[in-house]
Amino acid sequence: MFHVKQSKPTTFDILVVGGGHAGIEASIVAARMGMRVGLVSMDFATVGRLSCNPSIGGSAKGHLAKEIDALGGVMPRIADASGLQFKMLNTSKGPAVWSPRSQNDKDLYPLYAQNAVLSTNNLTVINETVTEIVVERDRVTGVRTLSNEEISAKAVILCSGTFLNAVMWTGTDSTNGGRVGERPAEKISDLLTNHGLTRGRLKTGTPPRIAKGSIDFTKLEPLSGDEVPAPFSMHTRRVRNRLACFASRTNDATHDLLRIGFTRSPMFTGLITGAGPRYCPSIEDKIFRFSDKSSHVIVLEPEGMSTDTVYVNGFSTSLPQDIQDAGIRTIPGLKDASILRYGYAVEYDFFFPYQLTFGLQTKAIQGLFFAGQINGTSGYEEAAAQGLIAGINAALFLRDEGSFTLQRSEAYIGVMIDDLVNKNTEEPYRIFTSLAEYRLLLRIDTVYDRLMPHGRRLGLIDDGVFNRFERQSLLRDQLETDVRTSKITPEIANPYLASLSEDPIPETTTLFSLVKRPTVRISPLLNLAGRTSASIRHEHPAALHAAETQMKYEGYIQKLYRDVERYTEQEHMMIPTAFEYSRVQSLSTEGREKLQRIRPASLGQASRIPGVSASDVSILALYLR
């Protein structure tokens, strides 16, 4: 059992409001950068709670988790410590979309998260409910709590999750709250709106949890983790799989029963007005939108080693309880399922993120930063990445050291924040590999090369981890040199090539020329050629994979680097903050309106704003010159 630090300070450098994944990263990173930080949470026991699916990572989300690790964040380490099953997704596709995922213990994850908070120097936990963000002359000065206490700070990071004016729905029954048993924050939205910030309404949902003992596992397909599971974090030496998940499918009977409840659905009757996530829809939304599909995948995911609850992934719903009961029991393996907690939807306020800088500071209120679902995102990983960036930038803001931003060509975090600031948020934002035009450069095997030097410069990466990174980089370079310079004869190479149905070589050639063939692998080639660097795969297999990928895709990668150079040129053409777009008469009406509203910092940012045409960008470039 952990105990909250009991202290009486009422003045901090930075206050972080909210103890979700954004708040955890923001508070820890700011404290590690030397700031006196207060983490304000309604209830410390809920800090780090996995309120929806107890899992970390997934397609593109795993990239975010790895990037958090490379910058010195804590989510990947907590995921490794509490992991129950680890799997690398999309390995049948190209390496650009490989992405790690873990199933996690819902009880252990928050305990490790709380321990990370309590063991951080300069960080004080405050068990309070914030009712007001205090602003004087368009600059934040602190917060006011439910007990009418004012806590002063030079910067505030608001990580409110789904709690702003939140309402939970099951059928036509509603309860005020952002999570089961937890009160909403009811005044903050109105106060921020009064300071000129524009808000909207979104919704998210969660599926039922069922009793493990009520499931017939003989009717289900087991889904195992990787044979050799890989950890998220460089801090972690090894992880292991402790359990399996199981798959089933809905059917026509399921869909017919659930349709009966549509007339009592808060989504279809208009009781919920906020938009939900398009790429993670509720089961009723899937049935309504994809009426031609006779079934949908359901994955049963145990929530922990010491709990009987099982998460019904793919069955997110806000339908009435009796409909949930009937529908779920039509699914193979769930005929006798006992629902321990019914699914529900949460509708909540968010603030349109075009009102933020790339450092996640609000443009209207100096010193106020937003991170997580308040910016219209969905998902733990998106929230944690924003919290990390907000925490870093709040510390730099107080040091008067500028802002830390990542480019689209540099990180998925950069892609996400660029999308949030530049595009309209009409539904909860989720990161996807398809959103990253430079995704071949943003592979998980390049994450530490791309970002760990940043983390080191910010003081967030310790000597031990950085030394491991440098060792891995050295091994990869050694491998590449060896493969590019070593040669192999037809007598040795051709039997191996024949086993792969590859064309034979007529004369001695370099290993590099063979590695570029799709089915050829470095490791057996090095063994055949008798190269000592073959042993590297035992010391650090990640170095082997990274070197092989770099060489196989070398031509594409070089082309992308040329594209990045052109992209960087536009990013360096800065636009003055007070630029008067009304003076540029040749701009389109829509382009002028979007530029005026978002006020891009550079020509590159302007070019990525929907509604700003290529012609607008050219005109603006000429005007700036």
mmCIF file of N, CA, C and O in Angstrom, residues 29-103:
data_model
loop_
_atom_site.group_PDB
_atom_site.id
_atom_site.type_symbol
_atom_site.label_atom_id
_atom_site.label_comp_id
_atom_site.label_asym_id
_atom_site.label_seq_id
_atom_site.Cartn_x
_atom_site.Cartn_y
_atom_site.Cartn_z
ATOM 1 N N VAL A 29 7.839 14.201 -15.604
ATOM 2 C CA VAL A 29 8.884 14.792 -16.444
ATOM 3 C C VAL A 29 9.202 16.211 -15.994
ATOM 4 O O VAL A 29 10.377 16.622 -15.966
ATOM 5 N N ALA A 30 8.195 16.987 -15.603
ATOM 6 C CA ALA A 30 8.449 18.361 -15.147
ATOM 7 C C ALA A 30 9.252 18.362 -13.859
ATOM 8 O O ALA A 30 10.168 19.182 -13.679
ATOM 9 N N ALA A 31 8.946 17.427 -12.958
ATOM 10 C CA ALA A 31 9.702 17.340 -11.703
ATOM 11 C C ALA A 31 11.147 16.923 -11.963
ATOM 12 O O ALA A 31 12.081 17.443 -11.339
ATOM 13 N N ARG A 32 11.345 15.995 -12.894
ATOM 14 C CA ARG A 32 12.698 15.553 -13.214
ATOM 15 C C ARG A 32 13.512 16.655 -13.884
ATOM 16 O O ARG A 32 14.740 16.613 -13.868
ATOM 17 N N MET A 33 12.838 17.643 -14.456
ATOM 18 C CA MET A 33 13.534 18.777 -15.055
ATOM 19 C C MET A 33 13.740 19.910 -14.049
ATOM 20 O O MET A 33 14.085 21.029 -14.426
ATOM 21 N N GLY A 34 13.535 19.585 -12.765
ATOM 22 C CA GLY A 34 13.886 20.521 -11.702
ATOM 23 C C GLY A 34 12.776 21.436 -11.232
ATOM 24 O O GLY A 34 13.009 22.315 -10.387
ATOM 25 N N MET A 35 11.555 21.233 -11.725
ATOM 26 C CA MET A 35 10.434 22.072 -11.303
ATOM 27 C C MET A 35 9.807 21.537 -10.014
ATOM 28 O O MET A 35 9.795 20.332 -9.769
ATOM 29 N N ARG A 36 9.281 22.444 -9.188
ATOM 30 C CA ARG A 36 8.474 22.040 -8.026
ATOM 31 C C ARG A 36 7.050 21.817 -8.536
ATOM 32 O O ARG A 36 6.362 22.757 -8.922
ATOM 33 N N VAL A 37 6.629 20.543 -8.524
ATOM 34 C CA VAL A 37 5.384 20.153 -9.186
ATOM 35 C C VAL A 37 4.374 19.643 -8.166
ATOM 36 O O VAL A 37 4.713 18.882 -7.261
ATOM 37 N N GLY A 38 3.124 20.059 -8.338
ATOM 38 C CA GLY A 38 2.015 19.498 -7.585
ATOM 39 C C GLY A 38 1.090 18.757 -8.527
ATOM 40 O O GLY A 38 0.669 19.305 -9.546
ATOM 41 N N LEU A 39 0.801 17.482 -8.217
ATOM 42 C CA LEU A 39 -0.149 16.686 -8.995
ATOM 43 C C LEU A 39 -1.465 16.658 -8.226
ATOM 44 O O LEU A 39 -1.548 16.075 -7.139
ATOM 45 N N VAL A 40 -2.493 17.291 -8.769
ATOM 46 C CA VAL A 40 -3.784 17.390 -8.097
ATOM 47 C C VAL A 40 -4.719 16.331 -8.653
ATOM 48 O O VAL A 40 -5.007 16.317 -9.858
ATOM 49 N N SER A 41 -5.197 15.451 -7.783
ATOM 50 C CA SER A 41 -6.090 14.373 -8.192
ATOM 51 C C SER A 41 -7.246 14.277 -7.203
ATOM 52 O O SER A 41 -7.067 14.447 -5.998
ATOM 53 N N MET A 42 -8.453 14.019 -7.722
ATOM 54 C CA MET A 42 -9.614 13.849 -6.846
ATOM 55 C C MET A 42 -9.390 12.727 -5.836
ATOM 56 O O MET A 42 -9.799 12.816 -4.688
ATOM 57 N N ASP A 43 -8.742 11.661 -6.297
ATOM 58 C CA ASP A 43 -8.505 10.498 -5.446
ATOM 59 C C ASP A 43 -7.232 9.807 -5.934
ATOM 60 O O ASP A 43 -7.199 9.274 -7.044
ATOM 61 N N PHE A 44 -6.191 9.818 -5.117
ATOM 62 C CA PHE A 44 -4.912 9.263 -5.547
ATOM 63 C C PHE A 44 -5.016 7.777 -5.898
ATOM 64 O O PHE A 44 -4.259 7.281 -6.737
ATOM 65 N N ALA A 45 -5.971 7.070 -5.306
ATOM 66 C CA ALA A 45 -6.127 5.643 -5.589
ATOM 67 C C ALA A 45 -6.519 5.385 -7.040
ATOM 68 O O ALA A 45 -6.373 4.265 -7.538
ATOM 69 N N THR A 46 -7.016 6.412 -7.737
ATOM 70 C CA THR A 46 -7.411 6.231 -9.137
ATOM 71 C C THR A 46 -6.311 6.627 -10.118
ATOM 72 O O THR A 46 -6.486 6.482 -11.331
ATOM 73 N N VAL A 47 -5.181 7.138 -9.625
ATOM 74 C CA VAL A 47 -4.093 7.549 -10.509
ATOM 75 C C VAL A 47 -3.582 6.340 -11.307
ATOM 76 O O VAL A 47 -3.271 5.292 -10.739
ATOM 77 N N GLY A 48 -3.525 6.488 -12.621
ATOM 78 C CA GLY A 48 -3.035 5.413 -13.483
ATOM 79 C C GLY A 48 -4.049 4.337 -13.793
ATOM 80 O O GLY A 48 -3.699 3.321 -14.397
ATOM 81 N N ARG A 49 -5.296 4.541 -13.411
ATOM 82 C CA ARG A 49 -6.311 3.512 -13.641
ATOM 83 C C ARG A 49 -6.516 3.289 -15.133
ATOM 84 O O ARG A 49 -6.610 4.227 -15.916
ATOM 85 N N LEU A 50 -6.581 2.008 -15.529
ATOM 86 C CA LEU A 50 -6.886 1.636 -16.917
ATOM 87 C C LEU A 50 -8.403 1.519 -17.023
ATOM 88 O O LEU A 50 -8.970 0.436 -16.892
ATOM 89 N N SER A 51 -9.051 2.653 -17.254
ATOM 90 C CA SER A 51 -10.504 2.711 -17.137
ATOM 91 C C SER A 51 -11.225 1.982 -18.259
ATOM 92 O O SER A 51 -12.375 1.598 -18.108
ATOM 93 N N CYS A 52 -10.571 1.797 -19.392
ATOM 94 C CA CYS A 52 -11.176 1.034 -20.482
ATOM 95 C C CYS A 52 -10.384 -0.266 -20.628
ATOM 96 O O CYS A 52 -10.219 -1.004 -19.676
ATOM 97 N N ASN A 53 -9.845 -0.537 -21.796
ATOM 98 C CA ASN A 53 -9.121 -1.785 -22.018
ATOM 99 C C ASN A 53 -7.800 -1.797 -21.245
ATOM 100 O O ASN A 53 -7.003 -0.867 -21.374
ATOM 101 N N PRO A 54 -7.539 -2.813 -20.434
ATOM 102 C CA PRO A 54 -6.239 -2.882 -19.741
ATOM 103 C C PRO A 54 -5.133 -3.354 -20.674
ATOM 104 O O PRO A 54 -4.610 -4.464 -20.553
ATOM 105 N N SER A 55 -4.786 -2.496 -21.629
ATOM 106 C CA SER A 55 -3.716 -2.840 -22.570
ATOM 107 C C SER A 55 -2.984 -1.575 -22.959
ATOM 108 O O SER A 55 -3.512 -0.471 -22.853
ATOM 109 N N ILE A 56 -1.742 -1.745 -23.406
ATOM 110 C CA ILE A 56 -0.913 -0.636 -23.875
ATOM 111 C C ILE A 56 -0.397 -1.002 -25.266
ATOM 112 O O ILE A 56 -0.024 -2.145 -25.533
ATOM 113 N N GLY A 57 -0.334 -0.005 -26.155
ATOM 114 C CA GLY A 57 0.204 -0.230 -27.484
ATOM 115 C C GLY A 57 -0.864 -0.642 -28.477
ATOM 116 O O GLY A 57 -2.057 -0.397 -28.289
ATOM 117 N N GLY A 58 -0.439 -1.278 -29.540
ATOM 118 C CA GLY A 58 -1.310 -1.601 -30.655
ATOM 119 C C GLY A 58 -0.807 -0.872 -31.892
ATOM 120 O O GLY A 58 0.211 -0.185 -31.848
ATOM 121 N N SER A 59 -1.513 -0.997 -32.984
ATOM 122 C CA SER A 59 -1.078 -0.399 -34.236
ATOM 123 C C SER A 59 -0.909 1.111 -34.081
ATOM 124 O O SER A 59 -1.849 1.813 -33.718
ATOM 125 N N ALA A 60 0.294 1.598 -34.335
ATOM 126 C CA ALA A 60 0.695 3.022 -34.202
ATOM 127 C C ALA A 60 0.753 3.471 -32.749
ATOM 128 O O ALA A 60 1.639 4.248 -32.373
ATOM 129 N N LYS A 61 -0.154 3.005 -31.905
ATOM 130 C CA LYS A 61 -0.094 3.344 -30.481
ATOM 131 C C LYS A 61 1.178 2.773 -29.850
ATOM 132 O O LYS A 61 1.765 3.381 -28.954
ATOM 133 N N GLY A 62 1.615 1.615 -30.340
ATOM 134 C CA GLY A 62 2.866 1.047 -29.864
ATOM 135 C C GLY A 62 4.053 1.909 -30.247
ATOM 136 O O GLY A 62 5.033 1.996 -29.501
ATOM 137 N N HIS A 63 3.974 2.560 -31.416
ATOM 138 C CA HIS A 63 5.018 3.506 -31.805
ATOM 139 C C HIS A 63 5.085 4.659 -30.804
ATOM 140 O O HIS A 63 6.173 5.083 -30.394
ATOM 141 N N LEU A 64 3.910 5.177 -30.424
ATOM 142 C CA LEU A 64 3.888 6.263 -29.433
ATOM 143 C C LEU A 64 4.526 5.824 -28.119
ATOM 144 O O LEU A 64 5.298 6.562 -27.506
ATOM 145 N N ALA A 65 4.197 4.606 -27.678
ATOM 146 C CA ALA A 65 4.755 4.109 -26.415
ATOM 147 C C ALA A 65 6.279 4.015 -26.493
ATOM 148 O O ALA A 65 6.991 4.386 -25.548
ATOM 149 N N LYS A 66 6.798 3.525 -27.607
ATOM 150 C CA LYS A 66 8.251 3.443 -27.774
ATOM 151 C C LYS A 66 8.877 4.836 -27.792
ATOM 152 O O LYS A 66 9.972 5.050 -27.239
ATOM 153 N N GLU A 67 8.214 5.799 -28.408
ATOM 154 C CA GLU A 67 8.737 7.164 -28.449
ATOM 155 C C GLU A 67 8.745 7.791 -27.058
ATOM 156 O O GLU A 67 9.672 8.530 -26.702
ATOM 157 N N ILE A 68 7.725 7.487 -26.275
ATOM 158 C CA ILE A 68 7.702 7.957 -24.883
ATOM 159 C C ILE A 68 8.908 7.412 -24.132
ATOM 160 O O ILE A 68 9.565 8.125 -23.364
ATOM 161 N N ASP A 69 9.236 6.140 -24.370
ATOM 162 C CA ASP A 69 10.395 5.538 -23.712
ATOM 163 C C ASP A 69 11.688 6.218 -24.136
ATOM 164 O O ASP A 69 12.559 6.506 -23.306
ATOM 165 N N ALA A 70 11.818 6.493 -25.435
ATOM 166 C CA ALA A 70 13.047 7.105 -25.944
ATOM 167 C C ALA A 70 13.261 8.512 -25.405
ATOM 168 O O ALA A 70 14.403 8.976 -25.297
ATOM 169 N N LEU A 71 12.174 9.175 -25.024
ATOM 170 C CA LEU A 71 12.275 10.530 -24.485
ATOM 171 C C LEU A 71 12.373 10.559 -22.963
ATOM 172 O O LEU A 71 12.532 11.625 -22.370
ATOM 173 N N GLY A 72 12.258 9.395 -22.329
ATOM 174 C CA GLY A 72 12.419 9.337 -20.875
ATOM 175 C C GLY A 72 11.135 9.236 -20.101
ATOM 176 O O GLY A 72 11.123 9.412 -18.872
ATOM 177 N N GLY A 73 10.010 8.922 -20.759
ATOM 178 C CA GLY A 73 8.738 8.770 -20.068
ATOM 179 C C GLY A 73 8.623 7.443 -19.343
ATOM 180 O O GLY A 73 9.496 6.576 -19.446
ATOM 181 N N VAL A 74 7.511 7.277 -18.599
ATOM 182 C CA VAL A 74 7.387 6.106 -17.725
ATOM 183 C C VAL A 74 6.370 5.076 -18.183
ATOM 184 O O VAL A 74 6.404 3.935 -17.723
ATOM 185 N N MET A 75 5.435 5.426 -19.075
ATOM 186 C CA MET A 75 4.403 4.463 -19.472
ATOM 187 C C MET A 75 4.981 3.121 -19.924
ATOM 188 O O MET A 75 4.482 2.062 -19.494
ATOM 189 N N PRO A 76 6.008 3.075 -20.795
ATOM 190 C CA PRO A 76 6.515 1.781 -21.254
ATOM 191 C C PRO A 76 7.064 0.911 -20.125
ATOM 192 O O PRO A 76 6.897 -0.309 -20.140
ATOM 193 N N ARG A 77 7.712 1.531 -19.152
ATOM 194 C CA ARG A 77 8.249 0.758 -18.028
ATOM 195 C C ARG A 77 7.123 0.183 -17.170
ATOM 196 O O ARG A 77 7.197 -0.955 -16.701
ATOM 197 N N ILE A 78 6.076 0.965 -16.959
ATOM 198 C CA ILE A 78 4.931 0.487 -16.188
ATOM 199 C C ILE A 78 4.232 -0.643 -16.946
ATOM 200 O O ILE A 78 3.801 -1.637 -16.348
ATOM 201 N N ALA A 79 4.128 -0.499 -18.269
ATOM 202 C CA ALA A 79 3.507 -1.543 -19.097
ATOM 203 C C ALA A 79 4.300 -2.848 -19.007
ATOM 204 O O ALA A 79 3.726 -3.936 -18.907
ATOM 205 N N ASP A 80 5.624 -2.761 -19.056
ATOM 206 C CA ASP A 80 6.456 -3.964 -18.941
ATOM 207 C C ASP A 80 6.281 -4.633 -17.578
ATOM 208 O O ASP A 80 6.189 -5.856 -17.478
ATOM 209 N N ALA A 81 6.242 -3.818 -16.523
ATOM 210 C CA ALA A 81 6.169 -4.364 -15.165
ATOM 211 C C ALA A 81 4.827 -5.038 -14.892
ATOM 212 O O ALA A 81 4.755 -6.007 -14.128
ATOM 213 N N SER A 82 3.758 -4.539 -15.517
ATOM 214 C CA SER A 82 2.415 -5.062 -15.241
ATOM 215 C C SER A 82 1.879 -5.918 -16.381
ATOM 216 O O SER A 82 0.713 -6.316 -16.371
ATOM 217 N N GLY A 83 2.725 -6.222 -17.367
ATOM 218 C CA GLY A 83 2.268 -6.931 -18.561
ATOM 219 C C GLY A 83 1.922 -8.388 -18.314
ATOM 220 O O GLY A 83 2.598 -9.094 -17.558
ATOM 221 N N LEU A 84 0.856 -8.838 -18.979
ATOM 222 C CA LEU A 84 0.423 -10.230 -18.896
ATOM 223 C C LEU A 84 0.665 -10.977 -20.208
ATOM 224 O O LEU A 84 0.837 -12.188 -20.210
ATOM 225 N N GLN A 85 0.632 -10.242 -21.309
ATOM 226 C CA GLN A 85 0.868 -10.844 -22.621
ATOM 227 C C GLN A 85 1.458 -9.784 -23.546
ATOM 228 O O GLN A 85 0.996 -8.643 -23.553
ATOM 229 N N PHE A 86 2.467 -10.177 -24.315
ATOM 230 C CA PHE A 86 3.148 -9.242 -25.212
ATOM 231 C C PHE A 86 3.129 -9.794 -26.630
ATOM 232 O O PHE A 86 3.384 -10.981 -26.848
ATOM 233 N N LYS A 87 2.850 -8.907 -27.584
ATOM 234 C CA LYS A 87 2.728 -9.346 -28.970
ATOM 235 C C LYS A 87 3.156 -8.223 -29.910
ATOM 236 O O LYS A 87 2.814 -7.061 -29.689
ATOM 237 N N MET A 88 3.915 -8.576 -30.949
ATOM 238 C CA MET A 88 4.263 -7.624 -31.995
ATOM 239 C C MET A 88 3.230 -7.767 -33.108
ATOM 240 O O MET A 88 3.079 -8.846 -33.693
ATOM 241 N N LEU A 89 2.511 -6.688 -33.391
ATOM 242 C CA LEU A 89 1.456 -6.724 -34.391
ATOM 243 C C LEU A 89 2.004 -6.426 -35.783
ATOM 244 O O LEU A 89 3.030 -5.771 -35.936
ATOM 245 N N ASN A 90 1.288 -6.905 -36.792
ATOM 246 C CA ASN A 90 1.538 -6.585 -38.210
ATOM 247 C C ASN A 90 2.861 -7.132 -38.741
ATOM 248 O O ASN A 90 3.418 -6.582 -39.703
ATOM 249 N N THR A 91 3.395 -8.192 -38.160
ATOM 250 C CA THR A 91 4.687 -8.719 -38.613
ATOM 251 C C THR A 91 4.602 -9.370 -39.991
ATOM 252 O O THR A 91 5.634 -9.627 -40.615
ATOM 253 N N SER A 92 3.391 -9.631 -40.478
ATOM 254 C CA SER A 92 3.254 -10.173 -41.839
ATOM 255 C C SER A 92 3.360 -9.070 -42.884
ATOM 256 O O SER A 92 3.408 -9.345 -44.079
ATOM 257 N N LYS A 93 3.404 -7.805 -42.421
ATOM 258 C CA LYS A 93 3.511 -6.660 -43.321
ATOM 259 C C LYS A 93 4.915 -6.062 -43.208
ATOM 260 O O LYS A 93 5.778 -6.596 -42.535
ATOM 261 N N GLY A 94 5.126 -4.935 -43.851
ATOM 262 C CA GLY A 94 6.433 -4.291 -43.823
ATOM 263 C C GLY A 94 6.787 -3.765 -42.446
ATOM 264 O O GLY A 94 5.906 -3.495 -41.620
ATOM 265 N N PRO A 95 8.084 -3.590 -42.165
ATOM 266 C CA PRO A 95 8.539 -3.195 -40.829
ATOM 267 C C PRO A 95 8.067 -1.810 -40.399
ATOM 268 O O PRO A 95 8.094 -1.495 -39.216
ATOM 269 N N ALA A 96 7.630 -0.980 -41.342
ATOM 270 C CA ALA A 96 7.152 0.356 -40.973
ATOM 271 C C ALA A 96 5.931 0.285 -40.070
ATOM 272 O O ALA A 96 5.693 1.198 -39.269
ATOM 273 N N VAL A 97 5.133 -0.787 -40.182
ATOM 274 C CA VAL A 97 3.894 -0.856 -39.403
ATOM 275 C C VAL A 97 3.959 -1.875 -38.265
ATOM 276 O O VAL A 97 2.958 -2.108 -37.587
ATOM 277 N N TRP A 98 5.119 -2.494 -38.037
ATOM 278 C CA TRP A 98 5.254 -3.360 -36.865
ATOM 279 C C TRP A 98 5.027 -2.523 -35.610
ATOM 280 O O TRP A 98 5.564 -1.416 -35.494
ATOM 281 N N SER A 99 4.248 -3.048 -34.697
ATOM 282 C CA SER A 99 3.924 -2.252 -33.512
ATOM 283 C C SER A 99 3.665 -3.161 -32.313
ATOM 284 O O SER A 99 2.903 -4.127 -32.420
ATOM 285 N N PRO A 100 4.273 -2.880 -31.159
ATOM 286 C CA PRO A 100 4.100 -3.742 -29.987
ATOM 287 C C PRO A 100 2.792 -3.465 -29.247
ATOM 288 O O PRO A 100 2.271 -2.343 -29.269
ATOM 289 N N ARG A 101 2.287 -4.489 -28.591
ATOM 290 C CA ARG A 101 1.086 -4.369 -27.753
ATOM 291 C C ARG A 101 1.224 -5.278 -26.542
ATOM 292 O O ARG A 101 1.777 -6.372 -26.643
ATOM 293 N N SER A 102 0.715 -4.834 -25.414
ATOM 294 C CA SER A 102 0.701 -5.678 -24.220
ATOM 295 C C SER A 102 -0.688 -5.686 -23.603
ATOM 296 O O SER A 102 -1.410 -4.693 -23.654
ATOM 297 N N GLN A 103 -1.067 -6.843 -23.071
ATOM 298 C CA GLN A 103 -2.241 -6.936 -22.211
ATOM 299 C C GLN A 103 -1.731 -6.767 -20.788
ATOM 300 O O GLN A 103 -0.705 -7.366 -20.418
#
